[in-house]
Tab-separated table of C-alpha atoms in Angstrom:
chain	number	residue	atom	x	y	z
N	1	MET	CA	94.877	159.065	70.303
N	2	SER	CA	95.620	155.393	69.665
N	3	LEU	CA	92.664	153.372	70.164
N	4	SER	CA	95.065	150.571	71.164
N	5	LYS	CA	95.856	152.522	74.471
N	6	HIS	CA	94.014	151.570	76.960
N	7	LYS	CA	93.286	153.516	80.506
N	8	LYS	CA	95.129	152.310	83.116
N	9	MET	CA	93.206	150.840	85.890
N	10	PRO	CA	94.847	152.241	89.724
N	11	THR	CA	96.022	150.059	91.896
N	12	TYR	CA	95.292	149.468	95.786
N	13	ASP	CA	98.402	148.406	98.021
N	14	PHE	CA	96.409	147.185	101.183
N	15	PRO	CA	97.977	146.202	104.353
N	16	GLU	CA	98.842	142.678	104.466
N	17	GLU	CA	96.457	142.675	107.629
N	18	ILE	CA	93.561	143.600	105.702
N	19	LEU	CA	94.038	141.549	102.643
N	20	SER	CA	94.287	138.416	105.359
N	21	GLU	CA	91.234	139.047	106.960
N	22	ILE	CA	89.129	139.720	103.800
N	23	PHE	CA	90.896	136.677	101.985
N	24	LYS	CA	90.425	134.005	105.441
N	25	ARG	CA	86.850	134.173	105.024
N	26	LEU	CA	86.935	133.033	101.202
N	27	PRO	CA	85.898	129.218	99.966
N	28	VAL	CA	89.961	127.555	99.453
N	29	LYS	CA	89.493	127.742	95.868
N	30	TYR	CA	88.978	131.795	95.608
N	31	VAL	CA	91.629	132.232	98.021
N	32	LEU	CA	93.979	130.142	95.474
N	33	ARG	CA	92.934	132.129	92.476
N	34	CYS	CA	93.413	135.471	94.638
N	35	GLY	CA	97.253	134.373	94.314
N	36	ALA	CA	97.134	134.872	90.465
N	37	VAL	CA	96.464	138.266	90.836
N	38	GLN	CA	100.221	139.232	91.446
N	39	LYS	CA	103.278	137.875	93.383
N	40	SER	CA	102.703	139.509	97.300
N	41	TRP	CA	99.439	138.004	97.410
N	42	TYR	CA	100.659	134.429	96.231
N	43	TYR	CA	102.770	134.092	98.769
N	44	LEU	CA	100.903	135.812	101.642
N	45	VAL	CA	98.359	133.155	100.958
N	46	ARG	CA	101.325	130.514	101.348
N	47	THR	CA	102.606	131.837	104.515
N	48	PRO	CA	101.873	129.667	107.733
N	49	MET	CA	100.282	132.790	109.440
N	50	PHE	CA	97.609	132.663	106.938
N	51	LEU	CA	97.390	129.368	106.636
N	52	THR	CA	97.036	129.082	110.380
N	53	LEU	CA	94.386	132.315	110.641
N	54	HIS	CA	92.302	130.531	106.930
N	55	LEU	CA	92.130	127.538	108.905
N	56	ASN	CA	90.938	128.844	112.464
N	57	HIS	CA	88.327	130.542	110.991
N	58	GLN	CA	86.663	127.704	108.508
N	59	THR	CA	86.701	125.275	111.045
N	60	MET	CA	85.360	127.706	113.533
N	61	ILE	CA	82.278	128.782	111.166
N	62	ALA	CA	82.069	125.041	110.414
N	63	HIS	CA	81.684	124.102	113.546
N	64	ASN	CA	78.461	121.296	113.546
N	65	ASN	CA	77.584	122.660	110.881
N	66	PRO	CA	79.509	121.304	107.599
N	67	ARG	CA	78.276	122.723	104.898
N	68	TYR	CA	79.192	120.400	101.939
N	69	LEU	CA	77.887	117.073	101.166
N	70	LEU	CA	80.054	114.217	100.011
N	71	PHE	CA	79.122	112.319	97.650
N	72	HIS	CA	81.094	108.922	96.686
N	73	ASN	CA	79.998	107.168	93.277
N	74	THR	CA	81.374	103.312	93.683
N	75	ASN	CA	80.439	102.736	89.738
N	76	THR	CA	82.784	105.850	88.656
N	77	HIS	CA	85.346	106.091	91.522
N	78	LEU	CA	84.270	109.940	91.604
N	79	LEU	CA	84.628	111.633	95.127
N	80	THR	CA	81.918	114.931	94.644
N	81	PHE	CA	81.477	117.708	96.654
N	82	CYS	CA	77.878	119.857	96.937
N	83	SER	CA	76.426	122.377	99.006
N	84	ASP	CA	74.734	121.711	102.148
N	85	ASP	CA	70.931	123.106	100.881
N	86	LYS	CA	67.903	122.286	98.798
N	87	GLN	CA	69.832	123.466	95.565
N	88	CYS	CA	72.819	120.524	96.186
N	89	GLN	CA	75.125	122.423	93.525
N	90	GLU	CA	78.736	120.732	92.811
N	91	TYR	CA	81.162	122.296	94.476
N	92	CYS	CA	84.206	120.449	92.923
N	93	SER	CA	85.009	116.666	92.895
N	94	ILE	CA	87.597	114.262	92.352
N	95	GLU	CA	88.439	111.462	90.557
N	96	TYR	CA	90.947	108.388	91.633
N	97	PRO	CA	94.397	108.954	89.490
N	98	PHE	CA	95.115	105.288	90.510
N	99	ASP	CA	93.698	102.680	89.445
N	100	PHE	CA	91.429	100.997	92.035
N	101	ASP	CA	88.555	98.946	92.155
N	102	ASN	CA	85.260	98.935	93.620
N	103	HIS	CA	86.079	98.409	97.374
N	104	GLU	CA	88.140	101.661	98.634
N	105	TRP	CA	89.026	102.566	101.806
N	106	TYR	CA	88.874	106.858	102.947
N	107	ALA	CA	88.339	108.720	105.149
N	108	LEU	CA	88.192	112.616	105.091
N	109	SER	CA	89.466	115.206	108.131
N	110	ASN	CA	89.897	119.012	107.619
N	111	GLY	CA	89.544	119.177	103.439
N	112	LEU	CA	92.317	116.361	103.010
N	113	ILE	CA	90.762	112.624	102.200
N	114	CYS	CA	93.178	109.310	102.550
N	115	ILE	CA	92.194	106.301	100.173
N	116	SER	CA	93.684	102.999	100.233
N	117	SER	CA	91.924	100.094	99.314
N	118	MET	CA	94.265	98.062	101.064
N	119	SER	CA	91.258	96.477	103.859
N	120	TYR	CA	90.051	94.505	101.167
N	121	ARG	CA	92.259	92.739	99.053
N	122	GLU	CA	92.910	89.549	99.657
N	123	LEU	CA	95.577	88.324	97.201
N	124	ASP	CA	98.340	91.084	96.097
N	125	TYR	CA	96.515	93.492	97.771
N	126	ASP	CA	97.807	97.490	97.007
N	127	TYR	CA	99.126	98.271	99.737
N	128	ASN	CA	99.799	102.213	99.157
N	129	ILE	CA	97.823	105.033	100.857
N	130	PHE	CA	97.178	107.967	99.071
N	131	ILE	CA	96.173	112.133	100.813
N	132	CYS	CA	94.364	113.718	98.202
N	133	ASN	CA	93.687	117.525	98.121
N	134	PRO	CA	89.715	117.611	96.034
N	135	LEU	CA	90.265	120.966	95.868
N	136	VAL	CA	94.074	121.780	94.316
N	137	GLN	CA	93.536	117.879	92.205
N	138	MET	CA	96.776	116.996	93.970
N	139	CYS	CA	97.494	113.703	95.735
N	140	GLN	CA	100.448	111.841	97.631
N	141	MET	CA	101.527	108.758	98.140
N	142	LEU	CA	102.869	107.646	101.430
N	143	PRO	CA	105.775	105.981	102.126
N	144	VAL	CA	105.865	102.225	102.557
N	145	SER	CA	105.599	101.251	106.021
N	146	ARG	CA	106.968	97.733	107.781
N	147	LEU	CA	103.559	97.479	108.008
N	148	SER	CA	102.720	97.199	103.747
N	149	GLU	CA	105.191	94.303	103.358
N	150	TYR	CA	103.160	91.727	105.183
N	151	TYR	CA	101.262	89.692	102.702
N	152	SER	CA	97.741	89.715	102.578
N	153	ASN	CA	97.544	85.534	103.909
N	154	GLU	CA	100.102	86.799	106.575
N	155	ILE	CA	97.715	89.249	108.197
N	156	GLU	CA	94.696	88.249	110.496
N	157	TRP	CA	92.928	91.909	110.287
N	158	LYS	CA	94.201	95.083	109.384
N	159	ALA	CA	92.813	98.638	110.413
N	160	LEU	CA	93.337	102.518	109.042
N	161	ALA	CA	92.338	105.385	110.354
N	162	PHE	CA	93.107	109.469	109.303
N	163	ALA	CA	92.536	113.301	111.167
N	164	PHE	CA	93.704	116.233	111.338
N	165	LEU	CA	95.642	116.894	115.174
N	166	PRO	CA	95.340	120.823	115.491
N	167	GLU	CA	96.662	120.337	118.763
N	168	VAL	CA	99.972	119.801	117.346
N	169	ASN	CA	99.002	121.165	113.374
N	170	ASP	CA	99.679	117.363	111.842
N	171	TYR	CA	97.604	114.732	110.088
N	172	VAL	CA	97.908	111.499	111.020
N	173	VAL	CA	97.455	108.067	109.395
N	174	VAL	CA	97.316	104.884	111.244
N	175	HIS	CA	98.194	102.113	110.362
N	176	VAL	CA	97.389	98.716	112.724
N	177	VAL	CA	98.373	95.123	111.573
N	178	LYS	CA	97.642	91.705	113.418
N	179	LEU	CA	99.154	88.575	111.929
N	180	GLU	CA	97.568	85.908	111.425
N	181	THR	CA	97.897	82.721	114.329
N	182	VAL	CA	98.479	79.832	112.335
N	183	PHE	CA	97.044	76.108	113.366
N	184	PRO	CA	97.775	72.857	112.736
N	185	ASP	CA	95.210	71.188	109.734
N	186	ASP	CA	93.565	68.514	111.944
N	187	SER	CA	93.156	70.955	114.869
N	188	ASP	CA	89.411	70.518	116.489
N	189	GLN	CA	88.231	74.165	117.283
N	190	ASP	CA	85.949	72.125	119.813
N	191	SER	CA	88.472	69.991	121.956
N	192	PRO	CA	90.050	71.226	125.235
N	193	ASP	CA	93.312	71.146	123.831
N	194	TYR	CA	91.975	73.617	121.064
N	195	LEU	CA	90.703	76.191	123.987
N	196	GLN	CA	93.832	75.773	125.492
N	197	LEU	CA	96.130	76.551	122.866
N	198	LEU	CA	94.035	80.274	122.238
N	199	ASN	CA	95.821	81.225	125.636
N	200	TYR	CA	98.750	80.915	123.813
N	201	ILE	CA	98.233	82.444	120.828
N	202	SER	CA	100.323	85.897	120.154
N	203	ASN	CA	98.035	88.570	120.816
N	204	THR	CA	100.447	91.359	119.092
N	205	VAL	CA	99.627	93.462	117.214
N	206	MET	CA	101.736	96.275	114.904
N	207	ILE	CA	101.045	99.680	114.913
N	208	GLY	CA	102.156	102.377	112.677
N	209	VAL	CA	101.557	106.355	112.942
N	210	TYR	CA	102.058	108.021	110.249
N	211	SER	CA	102.990	111.785	110.301
N	212	LEU	CA	102.153	114.364	107.365
N	213	ASN	CA	104.659	116.637	108.783
N	214	THR	CA	108.014	114.496	109.232
N	215	GLY	CA	106.298	112.508	106.135
N	216	SER	CA	107.923	108.923	108.139
N	217	TRP	CA	106.032	106.156	110.378
N	218	LYS	CA	106.920	105.407	113.662
N	219	ILE	CA	105.877	101.922	114.137
N	220	SER	CA	105.408	100.711	117.744
N	221	SER	CA	103.961	97.152	119.206
N	222	GLN	CA	101.538	96.378	121.737
N	223	ASP	CA	100.609	92.953	123.365
N	224	ASP	CA	97.592	91.210	124.577
N	225	VAL	CA	95.251	92.844	122.533
N	226	LYS	CA	92.465	89.328	122.254
N	227	ILE	CA	90.741	90.764	118.722
N	228	THR	CA	90.325	88.727	115.863
N	229	TRP	CA	88.737	90.520	113.762
N	230	VAL	CA	87.765	94.460	112.789
N	231	TRP	CA	85.403	96.700	110.554
N	232	THR	CA	87.775	97.868	108.636
N	233	GLU	CA	85.066	100.091	106.646
N	234	GLN	CA	84.262	101.889	109.417
N	235	SER	CA	86.386	104.068	111.861
N	236	VAL	CA	85.782	107.285	113.384
N	237	TYR	CA	88.693	109.885	114.816
N	238	VAL	CA	87.812	112.132	117.391
N	239	ASN	CA	89.765	114.334	120.010
N	240	GLY	CA	93.109	112.299	118.758
N	241	THR	CA	91.658	108.996	118.760
N	242	ALA	CA	90.735	106.322	116.694
N	243	PHE	CA	87.913	104.134	117.222
N	244	TRP	CA	86.367	100.490	115.069
N	245	ILE	CA	84.355	97.829	115.496
N	246	GLY	CA	85.914	94.569	115.984
N	247	GLU	CA	85.395	91.099	117.740
N	248	ASP	CA	86.647	89.223	120.169
N	249	TYR	CA	87.933	85.246	120.340
N	250	ALA	CA	83.919	85.695	122.010
N	251	ALA	CA	82.720	86.735	118.846
N	252	ASP	CA	81.170	89.851	121.176
N	253	GLN	CA	81.384	93.408	119.759
N	254	LEU	CA	83.599	95.648	121.003
N	255	VAL	CA	85.062	98.854	120.242
N	256	ILE	CA	88.544	99.295	119.342
N	257	GLN	CA	90.297	102.884	121.029
N	258	PHE	CA	94.000	104.242	120.052
N	259	ASP	CA	94.839	107.028	121.978
N	260	THR	CA	97.688	109.178	119.529
N	261	LYS	CA	98.424	110.940	122.874
N	262	THR	CA	99.275	107.725	124.480
N	263	GLU	CA	100.015	105.364	122.055
N	264	ILE	CA	97.695	102.869	123.293
N	265	LEU	CA	95.152	100.804	121.421
N	266	ARG	CA	92.198	99.708	124.196
N	267	GLU	CA	89.241	97.669	124.011
N	268	ILE	CA	85.956	98.514	125.293
N	269	SER	CA	83.137	96.622	126.172
N	270	VAL	CA	80.095	97.490	124.657
N	271	PRO	CA	76.382	97.096	126.227
N	272	GLU	CA	74.629	93.844	126.248
N	273	LYS	CA	72.055	95.060	124.339
N	274	PHE	CA	74.280	95.481	121.649
N	275	VAL	CA	75.138	91.826	121.695
N	276	VAL	CA	71.086	90.854	122.194
N	277	GLN	CA	70.614	93.093	118.858
N	278	GLU	CA	74.145	92.784	117.003
N	279	ARG	CA	74.270	94.631	113.762
N	280	GLN	CA	75.795	92.680	111.064
N	281	HIS	CA	77.679	96.321	109.825
N	282	PRO	CA	77.764	98.083	112.526
N	283	ILE	CA	77.694	101.595	112.678
N	284	ILE	CA	79.870	104.726	114.367
N	285	HIS	CA	79.999	108.114	113.522
N	286	PRO	CA	81.496	111.239	115.765
N	287	PHE	CA	79.721	112.851	118.103
N	288	GLY	CA	80.675	115.757	119.720
N	289	LYS	CA	84.244	114.683	121.244
N	290	SER	CA	83.099	111.038	121.388
N	291	ILE	CA	81.266	108.400	119.372
N	292	ALA	CA	77.324	107.446	118.646
N	293	TYR	CA	76.930	103.755	118.113
N	294	PHE	CA	73.499	102.891	116.238
N	295	VAL	CA	71.856	99.537	116.763
N	296	GLU	CA	69.173	98.304	114.533
N	297	ASP	CA	66.313	96.189	116.006
N	298	ALA	CA	65.441	94.463	112.606
N	299	GLU	CA	62.481	92.547	114.977
N	300	PHE	CA	60.697	95.385	116.492
N	301	ARG	CA	61.736	97.952	113.619
N	302	HIS	CA	63.948	100.900	115.999
N	303	LEU	CA	67.136	102.111	115.992
N	304	ASP	CA	69.282	102.838	119.087
N	305	MET	CA	71.609	105.345	119.063
N	306	TRP	CA	74.176	104.866	121.780
N	307	ILE	CA	76.822	107.553	123.423
N	308	LEU	CA	80.316	106.488	124.262
N	309	LYS	CA	80.809	108.485	127.591
N	310	GLU	CA	84.428	108.274	130.084
N	311	ASP	CA	82.968	108.827	132.985
N	312	MET	CA	86.968	109.177	134.655
N	313	ILE	CA	90.130	107.785	133.109
N	314	ASP	CA	90.299	105.021	131.476
N	315	GLU	CA	86.548	104.188	132.347
N	316	PHE	CA	84.068	104.141	129.924
N	317	SER	CA	79.836	103.533	129.580
N	318	TRP	CA	77.494	103.843	127.222
N	319	GLU	CA	74.027	106.228	127.416
N	320	ASN	CA	71.212	105.489	125.268
N	321	ILE	CA	69.944	109.049	124.210
N	322	ILE	CA	67.420	108.289	121.311
N	323	SER	CA	65.056	105.446	119.799
N	324	VAL	CA	63.885	105.751	116.218
N	325	ASN	CA	60.949	103.738	115.604
N	326	LEU	CA	61.121	102.518	111.624
N	327	SER	CA	59.030	102.188	108.437
N	328	GLU	CA	58.810	99.156	106.331
N	329	ASN	CA	60.558	101.390	103.301
N	330	VAL	CA	63.557	103.062	105.252
N	331	TRP	CA	67.130	101.364	105.292
N	332	ALA	CA	68.316	101.797	108.515
N	333	ASP	CA	71.686	102.633	107.163
N	334	VAL	CA	73.030	106.520	109.233
N	335	LEU	CA	75.210	108.666	107.076
N	336	GLY	CA	75.887	111.220	109.767
N	337	ILE	CA	74.614	113.092	112.921
N	338	ARG	CA	72.955	116.884	112.495
N	339	VAL	CA	72.146	119.077	115.433
N	340	HIS	CA	68.997	120.329	113.271
N	341	SER	CA	67.379	116.705	112.334
N	342	SER	CA	67.330	116.221	108.844
N	343	SER	CA	67.278	113.131	106.361
N	344	LEU	CA	70.101	112.259	103.591
N	345	SER	CA	69.281	109.882	101.402
N	346	THR	CA	71.504	106.227	99.681
N	347	THR	CA	71.789	104.112	97.058
N	348	ASP	CA	73.940	100.896	96.891
N	349	LYS	CA	76.345	102.883	94.618
N	350	LEU	CA	75.903	106.428	95.769
N	351	ARG	CA	76.679	107.434	99.720
N	352	ALA	CA	76.562	110.678	101.047
N	353	LYS	CA	78.065	112.501	104.175
N	354	GLY	CA	78.113	116.747	105.752
N	355	VAL	CA	81.822	117.618	105.655
N	356	PRO	CA	83.604	120.310	106.181
N	357	ILE	CA	86.984	120.911	103.092
N	358	ASP	CA	87.555	124.512	102.889
N	359	ASN	CA	90.276	124.294	104.595
N	360	VAL	CA	94.287	124.967	102.866
N	361	CYS	CA	96.718	123.011	103.363
N	362	PRO	CA	100.300	123.788	103.551
N	363	ARG	CA	101.491	120.753	102.835
N	364	CYS	CA	99.232	119.209	99.552
N	365	ASN	CA	98.841	122.599	97.634
């Protein structure tokens, strides 16, 4: 018998229902490897039914317990996912396949990352927005919208948000732009005429919502939005609603809310305590189906955590649920919220946050 003749291994054809139950429990990078075993598996893991099954299972087990930490190195433009345990082993990483400066904006949702630098560059900024799948190392550039055609000096402020909406099975990007109001060079900002002029300022904002399903932007506008500034580096998307921190004409902080279901932008007042203890860099994070707002009292060295509550339709209130005393060596930069208390560390060039990423995206793999 020829030595080159190998014994043929038996094959087992399991029903697709059993294979799906097995594959849905695997991290997505191993699901993709299974697709390379044989053609039937390749097509199975790419069917809409399996994609939904895998997404629902991974979302369920990751609920309130992200399995990975995202480390963002602003020197190397490298995003690294590590296991959220004592070993903190690297799971995967992604390097930007495009040239950004040190001030890129990014957001994560259900396994995908949205990246842009348009929020920072003052002149000739890069208006492109990218959606990336870190597990398959692929990035997709979004089509340019009308809102991206304005020059930086024509814009008073702009804001971005990104999220997966399970109720419509779609990823969306929200882009809000407030055009600059030009005053005469000789305007006296303390004069009654100047203050009266504020009443006639165009308070219209342009709102663009991009759908990954349709691959297109939907542009709308809204009047009477009296917001003069938005902290673009922070955005939170919860329960189909985007949140940012901004300021009005009185320089008072407020929360800005955009509901993708109603397509309405709202301004939410913050407690008076926020104004007294105003943060130079406000911090907001998701908290269940709402948001948490962190306020630092620098004089007395403690950090307050406030939760936004919707008491009735369009009626909101704030509840202070915890205050934390800070030692002298603690930098009050909250990186995330966990159900069970745990600490994370950060430096100027390295940021970390907990994220679930083990989902298969049908449009970015």
